[in-house]
Amino acid sequence: MNPVIELLNSHRSIRKFTEQKIPRELFREIIRAGQSAATSSHVQAYSVIHVVNPENRKKIAELAGGQNYIAECSDFLVFCADMKRPTEAAQRAGAEVVHGMTEQLVIASVDTALMAQNVAIAAESEGLGLCYIGGIRNNPAEISEILRLPEHVYPVFGMCLGYPDQDPEVKPRLPPEAILKEDYYQDEQDEAQVAGFDETMKKYYLERTGGNKDTNWSEQLKPLFTSKLRPHMKDFLEEKGFKMR
Ligand SMILES: Cc1cc2nc3c(=O)[nH]c(=O)nc-3n(C[C@H](O)[C@H](O)[C@H](O)COP(=O)(O)O)c2cc1C
């Protein structure tokens, strides 16, 4: 297998880091590699806040649901979808900008995620570990205040970066056959594929926990879909100027 694919297939989230700091030159290189991701119409609709202030890192760790690795990792980043910079640039160039289209929310969120995933891969290629932090959307308004995010900028997720102090197993994924569909959407095999994957995950959890965690993929999904997930997000996004229209 080629080394890039091997690297991609060896990804696992890291939630425990050594005290070793990432050299600044390497840190900058990783961010630059992130920027090389494809970007919709070259709009580069993202900003990354590197949270250096230790007090703010502690506050964010709490606001994200008590995820202490946010305060403990070498570097903590908040990836923000940013429609402010590109719309202001167009405005200065003479455009009468239309704000708040749903498509702008999609473009900025996708751009941000692609950039972040490039950062993740660049980091892993240098032996670093990372964990995405969607938990920052538990309290996006408070976090936006700490980071002084203006209108047309919203925090999509965070990322902890550092040198791994744990070596977790790679988490299985659905087989490619389950997600790759030829010519059109076919779901005849879905139930069987999911049942097979539930078995895979059940084994994974049992082995990883010495028999203590007896669950599977479908069971793990239940709480995600039986509660209203972060219901504050609609109003929060609208307040930030990302509307649904
Ligand atoms: C956008 C996003 C947000 C995430 N948020 C969190 C988080 O807040 N806390 C956490 O511990 N893991 C978080 N994760 C990590 C996922 O739980 C993890 O990627 C998933 O379980 C698959 O495991 P793996 O990354 O080890 O393969 C997040 C992942 C993504 C992509």
Coordinates of C-alpha atoms and ligand atoms in Angstrom, one line a residue:
M1 CA 0.0 0.0 0.0
N2 CA 1.3 3.5 -0.7
P3 CA 2.4 5.4 2.4
V4 CA -0.2 8.1 2.1
I5 CA -3.1 5.6 2.0
E6 CA -1.4 3.7 4.9
L7 CA -1.3 7.0 6.9
L8 CA -5.0 7.7 6.2
N9 CA -6.0 4.2 7.2
S10 CA -4.1 4.4 10.5
H11 CA -6.0 7.5 11.7
R12 CA -7.4 7.4 15.3
S13 CA -8.4 10.2 17.5
I14 CA -6.0 11.0 20.3
R15 CA -7.3 12.4 23.6
K16 CA -4.1 12.1 25.8
F17 CA -1.0 14.1 24.9
T18 CA 2.6 14.3 26.2
E19 CA 3.8 17.6 27.5
Q20 CA 6.1 18.0 24.4
K21 CA 5.3 21.1 22.4
I22 CA 5.0 21.2 18.7
P23 CA 7.9 23.2 17.2
R24 CA 6.6 26.5 15.9
E25 CA 8.0 26.0 12.4
L26 CA 6.2 22.6 12.1
F27 CA 3.0 24.1 13.5
R28 CA 3.1 26.8 10.8
E29 CA 3.8 24.3 8.1
I30 CA 0.8 22.2 9.1
I31 CA -1.5 25.2 9.0
R32 CA -0.1 26.1 5.5
A33 CA -0.7 22.6 4.4
G34 CA -4.3 23.0 5.6
Q35 CA -4.7 26.0 3.3
S36 CA -3.8 23.9 0.3
A37 CA -7.1 22.1 0.4
A38 CA -9.5 22.7 -2.4
T39 CA -11.8 25.7 -1.7
S40 CA -15.1 26.5 -3.3
S41 CA -14.5 29.3 -5.9
H42 CA -11.2 30.0 -4.2
V43 CA -13.2 31.7 -1.5
Q44 CA -11.1 30.3 1.4
A45 CA -14.0 30.9 3.7
Y46 CA -12.3 30.0 7.0
S47 CA -10.3 31.5 9.9
V48 CA -8.5 29.4 12.5
I49 CA -8.2 30.7 16.0
H50 CA -5.1 29.4 17.8
V51 CA -6.1 29.6 21.4
V52 CA -2.9 30.3 23.3
N53 CA -4.3 31.9 26.5
P54 CA -4.4 29.1 29.1
E55 CA -7.4 30.5 31.0
N56 CA -9.4 30.6 27.8
R57 CA -8.4 27.0 27.0
K58 CA -9.7 26.0 30.4
K59 CA -12.9 27.9 29.9
I60 CA -13.4 26.3 26.5
A61 CA -12.7 22.9 27.9
E62 CA -15.5 23.4 30.4
L63 CA -17.9 24.9 27.8
A64 CA -17.2 21.9 25.5
G65 CA -18.5 19.5 28.1
G66 CA -15.4 19.1 30.4
Q67 CA -13.0 17.8 27.7
N68 CA -9.7 18.4 29.5
Y69 CA -7.5 17.5 26.6
I70 CA -8.4 21.0 25.2
A71 CA -6.4 22.5 28.0
E72 CA -3.7 19.9 28.0
C73 CA -2.7 19.4 24.3
S74 CA 0.2 21.3 22.8
D75 CA -2.0 23.5 20.6
F76 CA -5.8 24.0 20.4
L77 CA -7.4 25.4 17.3
V78 CA -10.9 26.6 16.6
F79 CA -11.8 26.3 13.0
C80 CA -14.3 29.0 12.0
A81 CA -16.4 29.3 8.9
D82 CA -15.7 32.8 7.8
M83 CA -17.8 34.7 5.2
K84 CA -16.7 38.1 6.6
R85 CA -13.3 38.3 4.8
P86 CA -14.5 37.2 1.3
T87 CA -17.7 39.3 1.4
E88 CA -15.9 42.4 2.6
A89 CA -13.3 41.9 -0.2
A90 CA -16.0 41.7 -2.8
Q91 CA -17.7 44.7 -1.3
R92 CA -14.5 46.7 -1.4
A93 CA -14.2 45.7 -5.0
G94 CA -17.6 47.2 -5.6
A95 CA -20.0 44.3 -5.2
E96 CA -23.4 44.8 -3.6
V97 CA -23.2 41.7 -1.4
V98 CA -26.1 39.5 -0.6
H99 CA -25.6 38.1 2.9
G100 CA -27.1 35.1 4.6
M101 CA -27.8 32.7 1.9
T102 CA -28.0 29.0 3.0
E103 CA -25.6 28.1 0.3
Q104 CA -23.0 30.5 1.9
L105 CA -23.3 28.5 5.1
V106 CA -22.8 25.3 3.2
I107 CA -19.8 26.7 1.3
A108 CA -18.1 28.1 4.4
S109 CA -18.7 24.9 6.5
V110 CA -17.4 22.6 3.7
D111 CA -14.3 24.8 3.1
T112 CA -13.6 24.9 6.8
A113 CA -13.9 21.1 7.1
L114 CA -11.7 20.4 4.1
M115 CA -9.0 22.8 5.4
A116 CA -9.1 21.2 8.9
Q117 CA -8.8 17.7 7.5
N118 CA -5.7 18.7 5.6
V119 CA -4.3 20.0 8.8
A120 CA -5.2 16.7 10.5
I121 CA -3.4 14.6 7.8
A122 CA -0.4 16.9 7.7
A123 CA -0.1 16.6 11.6
E124 CA -0.5 12.8 11.5
S125 CA 2.2 12.6 8.8
E126 CA 4.6 14.2 11.3
G127 CA 3.7 11.8 14.2
L128 CA 1.3 14.1 15.9
G129 CA -2.1 13.1 17.2
L130 CA -5.4 15.1 17.1
C131 CA -8.9 15.1 18.2
Y132 CA -11.7 17.1 16.6
I133 CA -13.9 18.9 19.1
G134 CA -17.5 19.3 18.0
G135 CA -18.3 19.9 21.7
I136 CA -17.6 23.6 21.2
R137 CA -21.0 23.8 19.6
N138 CA -22.5 23.0 23.0
N139 CA -22.0 26.6 23.9
P140 CA -21.2 28.4 20.6
A141 CA -22.3 31.9 21.7
E142 CA -20.0 31.9 24.8
I143 CA -17.1 30.5 22.8
S144 CA -17.7 33.1 20.1
E145 CA -17.5 35.8 22.8
I146 CA -14.2 34.4 24.2
L147 CA -12.7 34.3 20.6
R148 CA -14.4 37.7 19.7
L149 CA -15.9 36.2 16.6
P150 CA -17.7 38.9 14.5
E151 CA -20.8 38.6 12.4
H152 CA -20.5 36.2 9.4
V153 CA -18.0 34.0 11.3
Y154 CA -19.0 30.9 13.3
P155 CA -17.0 28.2 15.2
V156 CA -17.5 24.9 13.4
F157 CA -15.3 22.7 15.5
G158 CA -12.1 22.7 17.5
M159 CA -9.0 20.5 17.2
C160 CA -6.5 19.4 19.8
L161 CA -3.1 18.8 18.5
G162 CA 0.0 17.3 20.1
Y163 CA 2.2 14.3 20.6
P164 CA 0.2 11.2 21.5
D165 CA 0.5 9.8 25.0
Q166 CA -1.7 6.8 24.1
D167 CA -1.9 4.3 21.3
P168 CA -5.6 3.5 20.7
E169 CA -6.7 1.0 18.1
V170 CA -8.0 2.1 14.8
K171 CA -11.8 2.3 14.9
P172 CA -13.5 0.2 12.2
R173 CA -15.5 1.8 9.5
L174 CA -18.5 0.6 7.5
P175 CA -17.3 -1.6 4.6
P176 CA -16.9 0.4 1.4
E177 CA -19.7 -1.6 -0.2
A178 CA -22.1 -0.1 2.4
I179 CA -21.4 3.5 1.4
L180 CA -20.4 3.2 -2.3
K181 CA -23.4 2.9 -4.6
E182 CA -23.3 2.3 -8.3
D183 CA -25.2 4.7 -10.6
Y184 CA -28.1 5.4 -8.2
Y185 CA -29.1 5.1 -4.5
Q186 CA -29.6 1.5 -3.7
D187 CA -30.5 0.5 -0.1
E188 CA -31.5 -3.2 -0.5
Q189 CA -28.3 -4.3 1.2
D190 CA -28.2 -1.6 3.9
E191 CA -29.8 -3.6 6.7
A192 CA -27.5 -6.5 6.2
Q193 CA -24.5 -4.3 5.9
V194 CA -25.4 -2.5 9.1
A195 CA -26.0 -5.8 10.9
G196 CA -22.6 -7.0 9.8
F197 CA -21.0 -3.8 11.0
D198 CA -22.9 -4.0 14.3
E199 CA -21.1 -7.3 14.9
T200 CA -17.7 -5.8 14.0
M201 CA -18.3 -2.9 16.4
K202 CA -19.6 -5.2 19.2
K203 CA -16.4 -7.2 18.9
Y204 CA -14.3 -4.1 18.8
Y205 CA -15.9 -2.6 22.0
L206 CA -15.7 -6.0 23.9
E207 CA -12.0 -6.5 23.0
R208 CA -11.1 -2.8 23.7
T209 CA -12.8 -2.8 27.2
G210 CA -12.0 -6.3 28.3
G211 CA -15.6 -7.3 28.0
N212 CA -17.1 -4.3 29.8
K213 CA -18.7 -2.4 26.9
D214 CA -21.3 -4.6 25.3
T215 CA -22.8 -2.4 22.6
N216 CA -22.7 -1.9 18.8
W217 CA -22.9 0.9 16.2
S218 CA -26.7 1.1 16.0
E219 CA -27.0 1.2 19.8
Q220 CA -24.4 3.9 20.0
L221 CA -26.3 6.0 17.5
K222 CA -29.6 6.0 19.6
P223 CA -28.9 8.9 21.9
L224 CA -27.8 11.0 18.9
F225 CA -31.2 10.7 17.3
T226 CA -33.6 10.5 20.2
S227 CA -32.8 14.0 21.5
K228 CA -33.0 17.4 19.8
L229 CA -29.4 17.9 18.9
R230 CA -28.0 21.3 19.9
P231 CA -31.3 23.0 19.2
H232 CA -29.7 26.4 19.9
M233 CA -27.7 26.1 16.6
K234 CA -30.4 27.6 14.3
D235 CA -30.8 30.8 16.3
F236 CA -27.1 31.1 16.9
L237 CA -26.3 30.8 13.2
E238 CA -28.9 33.3 12.3
E239 CA -27.6 35.7 14.9
K240 CA -24.2 35.3 13.3
G241 CA -25.6 36.2 9.9
F242 CA -25.8 32.7 8.5
K243 CA -29.5 32.4 7.6
M244 CA -31.6 29.7 6.0
R245 CA -32.9 31.2 2.7
Ligands
LIG1 C1 -16.5 17.2 13.5 C2 -16.1 16.3 14.6 C3 -16.4 16.6 15.9 C4 -15.9 15.7 16.9 N1 -16.1 16.1 18.2 C5 -15.5 15.4 19.2 C6 -15.5 15.9 20.5 O1 -16.1 16.9 20.9 N2 -14.9 15.1 21.5 C7 -14.3 13.9 21.2 O2 -13.7 13.3 22.1 N3 -14.2 13.5 19.9 C8 -14.8 14.2 18.9 N4 -14.8 13.7 17.6 C9 -14.0 12.5 17.3 C10 -15.0 11.3 16.9 O3 -15.6 10.9 18.0 C11 -14.1 10.3 16.2 O4 -13.6 10.8 15.1 C12 -15.0 9.0 15.8 O5 -15.5 8.4 17.0 C13 -14.2 8.0 15.0 O6 -13.0 7.6 15.8 P1 -11.6 7.8 15.2 O7 -11.4 9.3 14.9 O8 -10.6 7.4 16.3 O9 -11.4 7.0 14.0 C14 -15.2 14.5 16.6 C15 -15.0 14.2 15.2 C16 -15.5 15.0 14.3 C17 -15.2 14.7 12.8

